[in-house]
Amino acid sequence: MVFRKRKSTIEVSDVLFGCAPGQIQSVGYMQVIPLISEISDDRFVSPINGETRVQTSNYGSLGFQNRGDSVVIIPCNAGYVVKHAAQDHAMAHAGVVGSSTARTYDTAMCVQQSQGGLIREGEYQMSILPYALRERAIDKRTERQYNRLWDAISLFNKELGVRAEGNLVAFLDRFKDELDQFVAEFECVPQQIGAIILVDDQVVGIERAPSHQYWLDVWPSLIRECYGSLAIQVAQRKGQPTQTPASRYPIPDDVESLDELESLIADIASQEDQRARETVRILMDDRLELTVDEKTCELSIETIKSDRFSGQVIRDGDRVVYASMPIRKRWLSENVWRRAQPFEI
Amino acid sequence: MMDLTLNKSAITPAQQERIARLSKDQRELLPLAFGGFLDTAATATARASYYNTRAEQDAAIQAVHNDLIAVDRGVYAASLALPGVTDHSRQTGIAGLLRSQVSQDSVLDAASESAIVYGLTNMLPPQRMLKMFAALRRDRVNNARVRKLILNCVLGAKNLELWAVKYRRKLASALTHAWGRRTASILQTILAKPAIDRDQKDRKIVARCIGRFVDQRNVDSWMDTVEQCVHFILGDESNLTLARLVAYRDAKVRLENGRKLPLETLEGLRSRFHRDRSSAEVLDLAKSQLTSGQKIALQRKAIEADVKIEFDPSQYDAVRLYIYAYEMGLSEEIREELIRKAEKTADRLPVRFDRVGILLDASASMQGHQTQAYRPMAIALALRDTMAKTATEAVIVTSDGRDAPVASLVEPVGHTSMASALIKLIKADVEVVIVLTDGYENAPAGQFADVVNALDRIGVDVPIHQFSPVFAAEARGIRTLSDSVPGLPVSKPESIGLGVLKALIESDLQRGIAALLNMVQPVIAGRLNDGRSAAVAHINRDAERIEEVTHGIS
């Protein structure tokens, strides 16, 4: 993979072009604003479309064989955790594989220290790296050391009370039940092609897919391993949400009639909708500096440089067909200060 | 008003006495263990759900079974015989009972428990029964109860000839396990001889190993059939006269000779002996032998292969019909059959309403896992129809405000927003609200519980019941939308009766157990009163199979 340098600047509104916010979904610490659109570009498919086979031929490589007629967009930081004895790997960036083409990325990273073996060619369930690892993975996307993520994985595991080693499977096994719950709790809605994800009331990521089907394919991995892991971290810090999560706008005790209750529910829905729109509105003008990493299949894979977001977009000319933009950790931690109230007595 | 009635008690005085003798610990533990068991028994299929893998399902199912059998194996055995309990739960339960020792302290005596085990085994489809026998063999469970059960069920089966060609290897394994390798080998040698050439010792062995398990009312006419089938099952294809066994042998030479064979058997022979022939040809040859399940499952393949297979919707339960309709479309014929089934099932339920409110969760998670796509939604729709037919009037709303009249398909898409739909139903002045949901709410989570609490504060006392068509292993039961709304599991509309029983056991244990034994009394009494009732049950079950096999073709 050759990395060329050409700068360009877009705004978040360009990433969200053609989308409208759907009804916010809210469970525990996590909220999701679906991005709905009539645009559904079926030229591009995900690696779990049934026609793409994956393998590793070497530590630090991930190979994709696209046997279909469509172009495969490999999500940024896609990973493969396989059942057989092989070293699991993840992508350091997004990828594009043309129709009836095979492609190997030698910038992949091992995510399973102390497990040897190569992933034999096959179709596998895909995951996405946990939020906490993605920024680092993207920053190191041009390097070729296969073990460059191990320290970060070890620290991530340790913070969550899991064995401190460069083995992501340890985290995935330990928190399997909690991660599975996220998939059940956050449902895809019709015409959804993306989402804005919030954890603990803060935007932590923007995701956009080229089509509704692509979105259906990648969403479980995003909500589970990627952003679900962040919700778990927050829950560990702040305490677990209750079994029956409290709603964000609880109903007051003094409601006296059914009509009043019905009106209140409608008001709450409206407030939630306003909140979703306001959340999106604040982001719209954010500027994203882009560096082109690769041009292939008439697409450009570009990495984001901004104070708020990391991640990558894939553009077809000026149109953003894919975006995966996790918030930067530093922005997230500094946001606590930004949101803090001045001292008053 | 809701009218809840239970059948008058028909349990024996001995059983009543045993119930009264339950220990303090048992009285404390039984409601919870029984409730946990029911939560899984009516929904668990040990296939992956939307949220959980198969291994997780297995582990969670086994745990609740272990909990209940540890408290009282009689209650456990009786619970397995309840209508609405899945086949998988029964398999697990029968194996659990056979693996463990009979207790003298349970609410059921040994004879009654044995009767239930036979009855339960008879309720299983043959492939499940054989799978269970294989598991017992694998786990080296080989006590006298297991041996007798296998031999009674296999050798007493009226459809043994069909089973012999369809499940040959599994039957051989089961019979060998029951007899032991040596006896099986001796039998094989004896059966290879013409009857006229067998000495007295040979005849005694055959009588002991086979004869006493054959239906004694027809032993003379039936014995030759059973002997031939066993002979074939154990691997010998000589001296056959039974049509299907001959067809099996001859189809190896010429595929067309296998017309009388089941589809999968003929397909197996094709793949081994006639690789130049296509599966479509096999489908065409075997279409007269398709079971009702195969007819519905193969419609799409048949269309692609230009083979016409008709099926009768009345042969399938409502859940199966809805799953079919999701794939192939809802025809008027199917729609009418769904209404008929709903009316029939509603008739048998112990509840009646004037005006029922039904809240149907039509969100994306109700699609279920890809290995059983649309099953949760299909169950919910069948339940919707049944509950609607228990009432003079039904008000039906979905979680996102779509129309969902009886016998209509609803596509499970979108988020789960149940609160406003609940209020709509309460305002429609219904006397009870039935919520059909997998229990996951996200728009937003917790609002349904808030509304339930608010309704309580306002003074609205409409009962709300949640029925969940999915087994969530992470909760070891179902997931409820509100702590105030009891959640009940369902795998089919008939399972609603289980919810009534669960509530009764929780509120009045002795009465609840009496009701439980009452409900399963036909299974116990049938076996105890008639030593051949197992065979009768087989005959009845197998008669249905014969009907399936010879049912309408084109």
mmCIF file of C-alpha atoms in Angstrom, chain A residues 23-28 34 176-177 180-181 183-190 243-259 261-266 268-269 272, chain B residues 50-53 56 361 363-366 413-417 419-420 423-424 426-427 438 440-447 449-451 454-455 457-458 460 474-475 479-483:
data_model
loop_
_atom_site.group_PDB
_atom_site.id
_atom_site.type_symbol
_atom_site.label_atom_id
_atom_site.label_comp_id
_atom_site.label_asym_id
_atom_site.label_seq_id
_atom_site.Cartn_x
_atom_site.Cartn_y
_atom_site.Cartn_z
ATOM 1 C CA GLN A 23 -35.363 8.566 16.615
ATOM 2 C CA ILE A 24 -32.679 8.352 19.233
ATOM 3 C CA GLN A 25 -32.262 4.967 20.924
ATOM 4 C CA SER A 26 -31.173 5.033 24.511
ATOM 5 C CA VAL A 27 -30.160 2.230 26.849
ATOM 6 C CA GLY A 28 -28.010 2.750 29.913
ATOM 7 C CA PRO A 34 -29.605 6.562 13.523
ATOM 8 C CA LYS A 176 -19.119 -11.510 26.005
ATOM 9 C CA ASP A 177 -22.515 -11.260 27.693
ATOM 10 C CA ASP A 180 -23.951 -9.247 23.177
ATOM 11 C CA GLN A 181 -26.538 -7.185 25.005
ATOM 12 C CA VAL A 183 -26.367 -5.852 19.780
ATOM 13 C CA ALA A 184 -29.812 -6.754 21.055
ATOM 14 C CA GLU A 185 -30.507 -3.361 22.562
ATOM 15 C CA PHE A 186 -29.733 -1.155 19.574
ATOM 16 C CA GLU A 187 -31.726 -2.032 16.505
ATOM 17 C CA CYS A 188 -31.256 -0.974 12.939
ATOM 18 C CA VAL A 189 -34.142 0.996 11.523
ATOM 19 C CA PRO A 190 -35.351 1.065 7.912
ATOM 20 C CA GLN A 243 -31.312 -3.987 35.163
ATOM 21 C CA THR A 244 -34.285 -1.987 33.935
ATOM 22 C CA PRO A 245 -32.483 1.173 32.826
ATOM 23 C CA ALA A 246 -33.977 4.413 33.990
ATOM 24 C CA SER A 247 -35.257 6.460 31.098
ATOM 25 C CA ARG A 248 -33.508 9.690 30.323
ATOM 26 C CA TYR A 249 -36.571 11.812 30.967
ATOM 27 C CA PRO A 250 -38.389 10.118 33.828
ATOM 28 C CA ILE A 251 -42.074 10.754 34.238
ATOM 29 C CA PRO A 252 -42.886 12.989 37.211
ATOM 30 C CA ASP A 253 -44.841 11.558 40.120
ATOM 31 C CA ASP A 254 -47.639 14.081 39.888
ATOM 32 C CA VAL A 255 -49.163 12.974 36.587
ATOM 33 C CA GLU A 256 -52.876 12.723 37.246
ATOM 34 C CA SER A 257 -54.560 11.463 34.118
ATOM 35 C CA LEU A 258 -54.094 9.345 31.043
ATOM 36 C CA ASP A 259 -54.344 12.348 28.754
ATOM 37 C CA LEU A 261 -49.469 10.989 30.588
ATOM 38 C CA GLU A 262 -49.961 10.623 26.860
ATOM 39 C CA SER A 263 -49.083 14.253 26.317
ATOM 40 C CA LEU A 264 -45.998 13.866 28.487
ATOM 41 C CA ILE A 265 -44.771 10.876 26.490
ATOM 42 C CA ALA A 266 -45.210 12.839 23.287
ATOM 43 C CA ILE A 268 -40.511 13.445 25.880
ATOM 44 C CA ALA A 269 -40.309 12.026 22.377
ATOM 45 C CA GLU A 272 -35.440 13.404 22.588
ATOM 46 C CA TYR B 50 -30.531 -13.294 18.255
ATOM 47 C CA TYR B 51 -28.229 -12.761 21.191
ATOM 48 C CA ASN B 52 -26.737 -16.078 22.256
ATOM 49 C CA THR B 53 -24.795 -18.937 20.768
ATOM 50 C CA GLU B 56 -24.711 -20.644 25.823
ATOM 51 C CA ASP B 361 -43.327 -5.570 19.495
ATOM 52 C CA SER B 363 -38.886 -4.183 16.183
ATOM 53 C CA ALA B 364 -35.832 -5.552 14.411
ATOM 54 C CA SER B 365 -34.729 -7.844 17.239
ATOM 55 C CA MET B 366 -37.941 -9.852 16.811
ATOM 56 C CA VAL B 413 -38.078 -3.539 11.638
ATOM 57 C CA GLY B 414 -37.005 -0.512 13.575
ATOM 58 C CA HIS B 415 -36.615 0.410 17.192
ATOM 59 C CA THR B 416 -38.659 -0.605 20.219
ATOM 60 C CA SER B 417 -40.936 2.073 21.619
ATOM 61 C CA ALA B 419 -44.731 3.182 26.087
ATOM 62 C CA SER B 420 -46.967 5.256 23.860
ATOM 63 C CA ILE B 423 -51.103 4.247 26.738
ATOM 64 C CA LYS B 424 -53.065 3.999 23.516
ATOM 65 C CA ILE B 426 -55.284 1.732 28.068
ATOM 66 C CA LYS B 427 -57.181 4.679 26.570
ATOM 67 C CA ASP B 438 -38.585 -10.016 23.452
ATOM 68 C CA TYR B 440 -35.615 -5.218 24.724
ATOM 69 C CA GLU B 441 -36.716 -1.591 24.724
ATOM 70 C CA ASN B 442 -34.602 1.248 23.420
ATOM 71 C CA ALA B 443 -36.656 4.262 22.409
ATOM 72 C CA PRO B 444 -35.947 4.865 25.169
ATOM 73 C CA ALA B 445 -35.161 2.019 27.527
ATOM 74 C CA GLY B 446 -37.068 2.123 30.768
ATOM 75 C CA GLN B 447 -39.963 4.232 29.577
ATOM 76 C CA ALA B 449 -41.616 0.682 33.223
ATOM 77 C CA ASP B 450 -42.049 4.385 33.962
ATOM 78 C CA VAL B 451 -45.443 4.397 32.291
ATOM 79 C CA ALA B 454 -47.384 6.143 36.391
ATOM 80 C CA LEU B 455 -50.507 4.174 35.500
ATOM 81 C CA ARG B 457 -50.156 6.051 40.557
ATOM 82 C CA ILE B 458 -53.030 7.353 38.459
ATOM 83 C CA VAL B 460 -55.366 2.454 36.397
ATOM 84 C CA GLU B 474 -28.048 -14.069 29.695
ATOM 85 C CA ALA B 475 -31.050 -13.599 31.962
ATOM 86 C CA ARG B 479 -36.264 -10.237 29.933
ATOM 87 C CA THR B 480 -39.080 -8.131 31.358
ATOM 88 C CA LEU B 481 -39.886 -4.572 30.414
ATOM 89 C CA SER B 482 -40.906 -3.758 33.946
ATOM 90 C CA ASP B 483 -40.450 -5.276 37.379
#
